[in-house]
PDB file of C-alpha atoms and ligand atoms in Angstrom:
ATOM      1  CA  MET A   1     101.965  14.521  28.032  1.00 96.00           C
ATOM      2  CA  LEU A   2     103.251  11.113  27.628  1.00 98.00           C
ATOM      3  CA  TRP A   3     102.123   8.954  25.049  1.00 98.00           C
ATOM      4  CA  VAL A   4     101.899   4.924  26.196  1.00 99.00           C
ATOM      5  CA  GLY A   5     100.839   2.474  23.734  1.00 99.00           C
ATOM      6  CA  THR A   6     101.199  -1.174  22.728  1.00 99.00           C
ATOM      7  CA  SER A   7     101.222  -3.184  19.421  1.00 98.00           C
ATOM      8  CA  TRP A   8      99.709  -6.667  19.973  1.00 98.00           C
ATOM      9  CA  LYS A   9     101.821  -7.697  16.803  1.00 98.00           C
ATOM     10  CA  MET A  10     100.415 -11.030  15.271  1.00 98.00           C
ATOM     11  CA  ASN A  11      98.485 -12.032  18.426  1.00 98.00           C
ATOM     12  CA  GLY A  12      94.607 -12.153  19.429  1.00 98.00           C
ATOM     13  CA  THR A  13      91.582 -13.610  18.432  1.00 98.00           C
ATOM     14  CA  LEU A  14      88.366 -11.701  17.985  1.00 98.00           C
ATOM     15  CA  ALA A  15      87.144 -13.036  21.509  1.00 98.00           C
ATOM     16  CA  TRP A  16      90.810 -12.095  23.096  1.00 98.00           C
ATOM     17  CA  ALA A  17      90.488  -8.802  21.780  1.00 98.00           C
ATOM     18  CA  ARG A  18      86.895  -7.781  22.791  1.00 98.00           C
ATOM     19  CA  ASP A  19      87.791  -9.024  26.307  1.00 98.00           C
ATOM     20  CA  TYR A  20      90.852  -6.977  26.537  1.00 99.00           C
ATOM     21  CA  ALA A  21      89.055  -3.799  24.804  1.00 98.00           C
ATOM     22  CA  GLY A  22      86.266  -4.212  27.319  1.00 98.00           C
ATOM     23  CA  ARG A  23      88.420  -4.367  30.287  1.00 98.00           C
ATOM     24  CA  LEU A  24      90.285  -1.152  28.988  1.00 98.00           C
ATOM     25  CA  ARG A  25      86.971   0.768  28.517  1.00 98.00           C
ATOM     26  CA  GLU A  26      85.970  -0.068  31.869  1.00 98.00           C
ATOM     27  CA  ALA A  27      89.110   0.767  33.567  1.00 98.00           C
ATOM     28  CA  LEU A  28      89.344   4.141  31.565  1.00 98.00           C
ATOM     29  CA  ALA A  29      85.618   5.006  31.992  1.00 97.00           C
ATOM     30  CA  ASP A  30      86.560   8.405  33.668  1.00 97.00           C
ATOM     31  CA  GLY A  31      89.231   8.975  31.298  1.00 98.00           C
ATOM     32  CA  ALA A  32      92.800   8.265  30.789  1.00 98.00           C
ATOM     33  CA  PRO A  33      95.227   8.765  33.753  1.00 98.00           C
ATOM     34  CA  GLU A  34      96.113  12.408  34.075  1.00 98.00           C
ATOM     35  CA  GLY A  35      99.004  13.278  31.471  1.00 98.00           C
ATOM     36  CA  VAL A  36      98.999  10.263  29.392  1.00 98.00           C
ATOM     37  CA  GLN A  37      97.857   9.583  26.115  1.00 98.00           C
ATOM     38  CA  PRO A  38      97.196   5.756  25.640  1.00 98.00           C
ATOM     39  CA  PHE A  39      97.051   4.221  22.075  1.00 99.00           C
ATOM     40  CA  VAL A  40      96.368   0.424  21.235  1.00 99.00           C
ATOM     41  CA  ILE A  41      97.616  -0.984  17.881  1.00 99.00           C
ATOM     42  CA  PRO A  42      95.900  -4.406  17.233  1.00 98.00           C
ATOM     43  CA  PRO A  43      95.970  -6.761  14.091  1.00 98.00           C
ATOM     44  CA  ALA A  44      93.866  -5.373  11.423  1.00 98.00           C
ATOM     45  CA  THR A  45      91.546  -8.670  11.752  1.00 98.00           C
ATOM     46  CA  VAL A  46      90.123  -7.294  15.117  1.00 98.00           C
ATOM     47  CA  LEU A  47      90.502  -3.491  14.730  1.00 98.00           C
ATOM     48  CA  ALA A  48      86.831  -2.798  13.978  1.00 98.00           C
ATOM     49  CA  ALA A  49      85.729  -5.039  16.964  1.00 98.00           C
ATOM     50  CA  VAL A  50      87.971  -3.172  19.143  1.00 99.00           C
ATOM     51  CA  HIS A  51      86.844   0.329  18.118  1.00 98.00           C
ATOM     52  CA  GLU A  52      83.322  -0.775  18.499  1.00 98.00           C
ATOM     53  CA  VAL A  53      83.859  -2.110  22.081  1.00 98.00           C
ATOM     54  CA  LEU A  54      85.988   0.999  23.089  1.00 98.00           C
ATOM     55  CA  GLY A  55      83.377   3.116  21.638  1.00 97.00           C
ATOM     56  CA  GLU A  56      83.299   6.599  19.972  1.00 92.00           C
ATOM     57  CA  ASP A  57      84.444   8.780  22.862  1.00 94.00           C
ATOM     58  CA  SER A  58      87.297   6.358  23.935  1.00 98.00           C
ATOM     59  CA  PRO A  59      90.346   8.151  25.405  1.00 98.00           C
ATOM     60  CA  VAL A  60      92.251   5.581  23.634  1.00 98.00           C
ATOM     61  CA  LEU A  61      93.707   6.045  20.108  1.00 98.00           C
ATOM     62  CA  LEU A  62      93.784   3.142  17.830  1.00 98.00           C
ATOM     63  CA  GLY A  63      96.201   2.164  15.002  1.00 98.00           C
ATOM     64  CA  ALA A  64      97.112  -0.138  12.676  1.00 99.00           C
ATOM     65  CA  GLN A  65     100.250  -2.051  12.314  1.00 98.00           C
ATOM     66  CA  ASN A  66     101.097  -1.239   8.530  1.00 98.00           C
ATOM     67  CA  ALA A  67      99.157   0.380   5.743  1.00 98.00           C
ATOM     68  CA  HIS A  68     100.042   0.784   1.890  1.00 98.00           C
ATOM     69  CA  TRP A  69     100.784   3.808   0.465  1.00 98.00           C
ATOM     70  CA  ALA A  70      98.295   3.439  -2.359  1.00 98.00           C
ATOM     71  CA  GLU A  71      94.466   4.561  -1.873  1.00 97.00           C
ATOM     72  CA  ALA A  72      93.362   1.409  -3.440  1.00 98.00           C
ATOM     73  CA  GLY A  73      94.081  -1.243  -6.132  1.00 98.00           C
ATOM     74  CA  ALA A  74      95.872  -4.531  -6.941  1.00 98.00           C
ATOM     75  CA  TRP A  75      97.813  -4.970  -3.894  1.00 98.00           C
ATOM     76  CA  THR A  76      97.038  -8.419  -2.704  1.00 98.00           C
ATOM     77  CA  GLY A  77      97.150  -9.009   1.099  1.00 97.00           C
ATOM     78  CA  GLU A  78      97.612  -5.059   1.865  1.00 98.00           C
ATOM     79  CA  ILE A  79      95.471  -2.669   3.528  1.00 98.00           C
ATOM     80  CA  SER A  80      95.082   1.011   2.479  1.00 98.00           C
ATOM     81  CA  VAL A  81      95.454   3.990   5.232  1.00 98.00           C
ATOM     82  CA  GLY A  82      91.824   4.612   4.290  1.00 98.00           C
ATOM     83  CA  GLN A  83      90.619   1.013   5.255  1.00 98.00           C
ATOM     84  CA  ALA A  84      92.393   1.294   8.474  1.00 98.00           C
ATOM     85  CA  ALA A  85      90.540   4.566   9.188  1.00 98.00           C
ATOM     86  CA  ASP A  86      87.380   3.316   8.144  1.00 98.00           C
ATOM     87  CA  ALA A  87      87.914   0.310  10.858  1.00 98.00           C
ATOM     88  CA  GLY A  88      88.618   2.911  13.478  1.00 98.00           C
ATOM     89  CA  ALA A  89      92.426   3.744  13.110  1.00 98.00           C
ATOM     90  CA  GLU A  90      93.604   7.125  13.763  1.00 98.00           C
ATOM     91  CA  LEU A  91      97.495   6.151  13.847  1.00 98.00           C
ATOM     92  CA  ILE A  92      99.424   4.043  11.364  1.00 99.00           C
ATOM     93  CA  GLU A  93     102.525   2.294  12.851  1.00 99.00           C
ATOM     94  CA  ILE A  94     105.080   2.377   9.806  1.00 99.00           C
ATOM     95  CA  GLY A  95     108.503   0.881   9.470  1.00 98.00           C
ATOM     96  CA  HIS A  96     108.612  -1.509  12.632  1.00 98.00           C
ATOM     97  CA  SER A  97     112.058  -3.521  12.558  1.00 98.00           C
ATOM     98  CA  GLU A  98     109.970  -6.732  12.246  1.00 98.00           C
ATOM     99  CA  ARG A  99     108.589  -5.215   9.132  1.00 98.00           C
ATOM    100  CA  ARG A 100     112.158  -3.916   7.721  1.00 98.00           C
ATOM    101  CA  GLU A 101     113.697  -7.229   8.104  1.00 97.00           C
ATOM    102  CA  PHE A 102     111.159  -9.828   7.163  1.00 97.00           C
ATOM    103  CA  PHE A 103     108.851  -7.966   4.811  1.00 97.00           C
ATOM    104  CA  ALA A 104     111.350  -5.829   2.679  1.00 96.00           C
ATOM    105  CA  GLU A 105     110.364  -2.393   3.888  1.00 98.00           C
ATOM    106  CA  THR A 106     112.784   0.138   3.106  1.00 98.00           C
ATOM    107  CA  ASP A 107     113.485   3.793   3.866  1.00 98.00           C
ATOM    108  CA  ASP A 108     111.729   4.412   0.633  1.00 98.00           C
ATOM    109  CA  THR A 109     108.623   2.624   1.363  1.00 98.00           C
ATOM    110  CA  VAL A 110     108.478   3.941   4.795  1.00 98.00           C
ATOM    111  CA  ASN A 111     108.720   7.355   3.472  1.00 98.00           C
ATOM    112  CA  ARG A 112     105.874   6.651   1.019  1.00 98.00           C
ATOM    113  CA  LYS A 113     103.629   5.307   3.700  1.00 98.00           C
ATOM    114  CA  VAL A 114     104.703   8.474   5.966  1.00 98.00           C
ATOM    115  CA  ARG A 115     103.455  10.771   3.226  1.00 98.00           C
ATOM    116  CA  ALA A 116     100.475   8.498   2.455  1.00 98.00           C
ATOM    117  CA  THR A 117      99.089   8.568   6.168  1.00 98.00           C
ATOM    118  CA  LEU A 118      99.702  12.446   6.501  1.00 98.00           C
ATOM    119  CA  ARG A 119      97.844  12.947   3.189  1.00 98.00           C
ATOM    120  CA  GLN A 120      94.734  11.248   4.631  1.00 98.00           C
ATOM    121  CA  GLY A 121      94.914  12.959   7.850  1.00 98.00           C
ATOM    122  CA  LEU A 122      96.108  10.015   9.938  1.00 98.00           C
ATOM    123  CA  ARG A 123      98.850  10.262  12.536  1.00 98.00           C
ATOM    124  CA  PRO A 124     102.170   8.181  11.664  1.00 99.00           C
ATOM    125  CA  LEU A 125     104.039   6.176  14.209  1.00 99.00           C
ATOM    126  CA  LEU A 126     107.292   6.018  12.745  1.00 99.00           C
ATOM    127  CA  CYS A 127     109.564   3.121  13.894  1.00 99.00           C
ATOM    128  CA  VAL A 128     113.433   3.196  13.794  1.00 98.00           C
ATOM    129  CA  GLY A 129     116.193   1.507  15.645  1.00 98.00           C
ATOM    130  CA  GLU A 130     119.613  -0.021  14.867  1.00 98.00           C
ATOM    131  CA  PRO A 131     120.847  -3.617  14.843  1.00 98.00           C
ATOM    132  CA  GLY A 132     123.169  -4.857  17.621  1.00 98.00           C
ATOM    133  CA  ALA A 133     126.249  -4.922  15.434  1.00 98.00           C
ATOM    134  CA  VAL A 134     125.624  -1.194  14.846  1.00 98.00           C
ATOM    135  CA  PHE A 135     125.188  -0.503  18.429  1.00 98.00           C
ATOM    136  CA  ASP A 136     128.334  -2.476  19.368  1.00 98.00           C
ATOM    137  CA  ALA A 137     130.236  -0.287  16.762  1.00 98.00           C
ATOM    138  CA  GLY A 138     128.982   2.992  18.168  1.00 98.00           C
ATOM    139  CA  GLY A 139     127.122   3.631  15.254  1.00 98.00           C
ATOM    140  CA  SER A 140     123.504   4.173  16.742  1.00 98.00           C
ATOM    141  CA  VAL A 141     122.975   7.797  16.409  1.00 98.00           C
ATOM    142  CA  ASP A 142     123.904   7.925  12.804  1.00 98.00           C
ATOM    143  CA  HIS A 143     122.018   4.869  11.827  1.00 98.00           C
ATOM    144  CA  VAL A 144     118.823   6.304  13.808  1.00 98.00           C
ATOM    145  CA  VAL A 145     119.003  10.065  12.678  1.00 98.00           C
ATOM    146  CA  GLY A 146     119.523   8.696   9.015  1.00 98.00           C
ATOM    147  CA  GLN A 147     116.404   6.325   9.357  1.00 98.00           C
ATOM    148  CA  VAL A 148     114.363   9.408  10.468  1.00 98.00           C
ATOM    149  CA  ASP A 149     115.777  11.890   7.784  1.00 98.00           C
ATOM    150  CA  ALA A 150     114.763   9.320   5.243  1.00 98.00           C
ATOM    151  CA  ALA A 151     111.456   8.471   6.371  1.00 98.00           C
ATOM    152  CA  LEU A 152     110.610  12.188   6.667  1.00 98.00           C
ATOM    153  CA  ALA A 153     112.157  13.334   3.432  1.00 98.00           C
ATOM    154  CA  GLY A 154     109.775  15.824   1.604  1.00 98.00           C
ATOM    155  CA  VAL A 155     107.580  16.099   4.647  1.00 98.00           C
ATOM    156  CA  SER A 156     107.184  19.833   5.967  1.00 96.00           C
ATOM    157  CA  ASP A 157     104.494  19.579   8.832  1.00 98.00           C
ATOM    158  CA  LEU A 158     105.931  16.832  11.142  1.00 98.00           C
ATOM    159  CA  SER A 159     103.608  18.278  14.116  1.00 98.00           C
ATOM    160  CA  THR A 160     101.303  14.952  14.276  1.00 98.00           C
ATOM    161  CA  ILE A 161     104.168  12.555  13.917  1.00 98.00           C
ATOM    162  CA  LEU A 162     105.324  10.053  16.443  1.00 99.00           C
ATOM    163  CA  ILE A 163     108.839   8.633  16.372  1.00 99.00           C
ATOM    164  CA  ALA A 164     109.345   5.310  18.390  1.00 99.00           C
ATOM    165  CA  TYR A 165     113.126   4.603  18.660  1.00 98.00           C
ATOM    166  CA  GLU A 166     113.462   0.847  19.228  1.00 98.00           C
ATOM    167  CA  PRO A 167     116.632  -0.647  19.028  1.00 98.00           C
ATOM    168  CA  ILE A 168     116.558  -3.970  17.473  1.00 98.00           C
ATOM    169  CA  TRP A 169     118.520  -5.699  20.022  1.00 98.00           C
ATOM    170  CA  ALA A 170     116.309  -4.801  22.736  1.00 98.00           C
ATOM    171  CA  ILE A 171     113.072  -5.865  21.200  1.00 98.00           C
ATOM    172  CA  GLY A 172     111.505  -9.139  21.819  1.00 97.00           C
ATOM    173  CA  GLU A 173     111.951 -12.428  23.930  1.00 95.00           C
ATOM    174  CA  HIS A 174     115.567 -12.422  22.935  1.00 94.00           C
ATOM    175  CA  GLY A 175     116.185  -8.709  23.288  1.00 97.00           C
ATOM    176  CA  ARG A 176     118.291  -7.220  25.873  1.00 96.00           C
ATOM    177  CA  GLU A 177     116.617  -4.481  28.160  1.00 97.00           C
ATOM    178  CA  ALA A 178     118.253  -1.204  27.340  1.00 97.00           C
ATOM    179  CA  ARG A 179     119.768   1.026  30.151  1.00 95.00           C
ATOM    180  CA  ALA A 180     119.592   4.661  30.283  1.00 97.00           C
ATOM    181  CA  GLY A 181     123.106   4.955  29.263  1.00 96.00           C
ATOM    182  CA  ASP A 182     122.496   3.041  26.210  1.00 97.00           C
ATOM    183  CA  ILE A 183     119.678   5.190  24.730  1.00 98.00           C
ATOM    184  CA  ALA A 184     120.712   8.636  25.907  1.00 98.00           C
ATOM    185  CA  ALA A 185     122.626   9.593  23.042  1.00 98.00           C
ATOM    186  CA  VAL A 186     120.222   8.603  20.341  1.00 98.00           C
ATOM    187  CA  PHE A 187     117.376  10.759  22.429  1.00 98.00           C
ATOM    188  CA  ALA A 188     119.594  13.840  22.643  1.00 98.00           C
ATOM    189  CA  ALA A 189     120.302  13.429  18.988  1.00 98.00           C
ATOM    190  CA  LEU A 190     116.626  13.099  17.804  1.00 98.00           C
ATOM    191  CA  ALA A 191     115.681  15.418  20.528  1.00 98.00           C
ATOM    192  CA  SER A 192     117.694  18.180  19.139  1.00 98.00           C
ATOM    193  CA  GLU A 193     116.936  17.471  15.604  1.00 97.00           C
ATOM    194  CA  TYR A 194     113.151  16.665  15.846  1.00 98.00           C
ATOM    195  CA  GLY A 195     112.107  17.232  19.361  1.00 97.00           C
ATOM    196  CA  GLU A 196     110.616  20.579  18.650  1.00 97.00           C
ATOM    197  CA  ARG A 197     108.846  19.654  15.267  1.00 98.00           C
ATOM    198  CA  VAL A 198     107.321  16.145  16.292  1.00 98.00           C
ATOM    199  CA  ALA A 199     104.360  15.202  18.638  1.00 98.00           C
ATOM    200  CA  ALA A 200     106.623  13.115  20.783  1.00 98.00           C
ATOM    201  CA  ILE A 201     109.613  10.650  20.695  1.00 98.00           C
ATOM    202  CA  LEU A 202     108.833   7.399  22.043  1.00 98.00           C
ATOM    203  CA  TYR A 203     111.105   4.571  23.299  1.00 98.00           C
ATOM    204  CA  GLY A 204     110.476   0.660  22.502  1.00 98.00           C
ATOM    205  CA  GLY A 205     112.149  -2.491  23.351  1.00 98.00           C
ATOM    206  CA  SER A 206     111.560  -4.782  26.494  1.00 98.00           C
ATOM    207  CA  VAL A 207     109.729  -1.993  28.294  1.00 98.00           C
ATOM    208  CA  ASN A 208     108.113  -3.570  31.401  1.00 98.00           C
ATOM    209  CA  GLN A 209     106.630  -2.300  34.876  1.00 98.00           C
ATOM    210  CA  ARG A 210     110.047  -2.420  36.561  1.00 98.00           C
ATOM    211  CA  ASN A 211     112.020  -0.383  33.802  1.00 98.00           C
ATOM    212  CA  ALA A 212     109.299   1.947  32.669  1.00 98.00           C
ATOM    213  CA  ALA A 213     110.225   4.920  35.165  1.00 98.00           C
ATOM    214  CA  GLU A 214     114.073   4.796  34.323  1.00 98.00           C
ATOM    215  CA  THR A 215     113.252   4.629  30.794  1.00 98.00           C
ATOM    216  CA  LEU A 216     110.823   7.799  30.649  1.00 98.00           C
ATOM    217  CA  ALA A 217     113.268   9.713  32.920  1.00 98.00           C
ATOM    218  CA  VAL A 218     115.672   9.782  29.954  1.00 98.00           C
ATOM    219  CA  PRO A 219     116.025  13.335  28.513  1.00 98.00           C
ATOM    220  CA  GLY A 220     113.971  13.568  25.489  1.00 98.00           C
ATOM    221  CA  VAL A 221     111.750  10.408  25.963  1.00 98.00           C
ATOM    222  CA  GLY A 222     108.127  11.392  25.538  1.00 98.00           C
ATOM    223  CA  GLY A 223     106.408   8.049  26.033  1.00 98.00           C
ATOM    224  CA  LEU A 224     106.828   4.212  25.826  1.00 99.00           C
ATOM    225  CA  PHE A 225     105.720   1.740  22.772  1.00 99.00           C
ATOM    226  CA  VAL A 226     105.080  -1.603  24.661  1.00 98.00           C
ATOM    227  CA  GLY A 227     104.662  -5.263  23.344  1.00 98.00           C
ATOM    228  CA  ARG A 228     104.844  -8.163  25.704  1.00 98.00           C
ATOM    229  CA  SER A 229     104.486  -6.252  28.841  1.00 98.00           C
ATOM    230  CA  ALA A 230     101.086  -4.738  27.932  1.00 98.00           C
ATOM    231  CA  TRP A 231      99.469  -7.795  26.160  1.00 98.00           C
ATOM    232  CA  ARG A 232      97.543  -8.387  29.716  1.00 98.00           C
ATOM    233  CA  VAL A 233      95.454  -5.407  30.057  1.00 98.00           C
ATOM    234  CA  GLU A 234      96.333  -5.321  33.612  1.00 98.00           C
ATOM    235  CA  GLY A 235     100.174  -4.869  32.857  1.00 98.00           C
ATOM    236  CA  TYR A 236      99.104  -2.112  30.309  1.00 99.00           C
ATOM    237  CA  LEU A 237      97.030  -0.260  32.826  1.00 98.00           C
ATOM    238  CA  GLU A 238      99.970  -0.390  35.352  1.00 98.00           C
ATOM    239  CA  LEU A 239     102.275   1.358  32.717  1.00 98.00           C
ATOM    240  CA  LEU A 240      99.746   4.021  32.069  1.00 98.00           C
ATOM    241  CA  GLU A 241      99.648   4.494  35.780  1.00 98.00           C
ATOM    242  CA  ILE A 242     103.539   4.632  36.146  1.00 98.00           C
ATOM    243  CA  ALA A 243     103.518   7.209  33.501  1.00 98.00           C
ATOM    244  CA  SER A 244     100.931   9.339  35.179  1.00 98.00           C
ATOM    245  CA  GLY A 245     102.739   9.193  38.411  1.00 98.00           C
ATOM    246  CA  LEU A 246     105.760  10.868  36.842  1.00 98.00           C
ATOM    247  CA  VAL A 247     103.756  13.405  35.084  1.00 96.00           C
ATOM    248  CA  ARG A 248     101.935  14.508  38.259  1.00 96.00           C
ATOM    249  CA  ALA A 249     105.061  14.358  40.414  1.00 93.00           C
TER     250      ALA A 249
HETATM  251  P1  13P B   1     108.569  -5.809  23.255  1.00 59.75           P
HETATM  252  O1  13P B   1     108.266  -4.836  24.254  1.00 59.75           O
HETATM  253  O2  13P B   1     107.933  -7.138  23.407  1.00 59.75           O
HETATM  254  O3  13P B   1     110.104  -5.869  23.370  1.00 59.75           O
HETATM  255  O4  13P B   1     108.128  -5.354  21.818  1.00 59.75           O
HETATM  256  C1  13P B   1     108.539  -3.903  21.710  1.00 59.75           C
HETATM  257  C2  13P B   1     107.955  -3.680  20.521  1.00 59.75           C
HETATM  258  O5  13P B   1     108.466  -3.947  19.313  1.00 59.75           O
HETATM  259  C3  13P B   1     106.579  -2.668  20.389  1.00 59.75           C
HETATM  260  O6  13P B   1     106.425  -2.194  19.158  1.00 59.75           O
END
């Protein structure tokens, strides 16, 4: 099974989200492509609408891009895991590098959020990745394994957890596409430490329809976590098909 999902980040109106979800529902009316688990992570403002359009029996897992560790209370601007679940989320994205860099997420807050998500029966999607300077200095494996160790401290059952390795230097408009050789060592380390215990380890960062197959061929890669290349529904569907083709081959 390969996991292939997208975060829309801070993009999309209700109208845009409903249109995307409607076309996704239609395209997957007979189920997801064989061997692939799709997931979509919209902004919180459109989560309930996307859930409604996809319908209860959708093969697409829905997620939230962040949730607070507390169940409720005076945390202005935040949403709880329970609120995300109420809006249709089954998965909570935690610790994306944009949140670590710009919103003061630390290994400690990431760990709290992982534990809160598991406590409430949702699936954490734990994001990790090293800055370019660490990559250049040859420190990727230590950095990334250290982030995962810290995020999962005190957690004994990891079986529902997804890890997404997203090197910061590879993410977004100014990112550099990773080659297999750039990420193989981190996947080897994560797979040997966590591969048997988590649900899957995904790769993210400038994934597109051209490099998806090469990325999925790296040992230990169990799926793709995609931004820009899946923000058109046709682009996302193409990535699901590429993954399915590899599973069936
Ligand atoms: P891009 O695919 O746009 O580089 O974004 C990756 C990402 O950050 C997914 O969360």
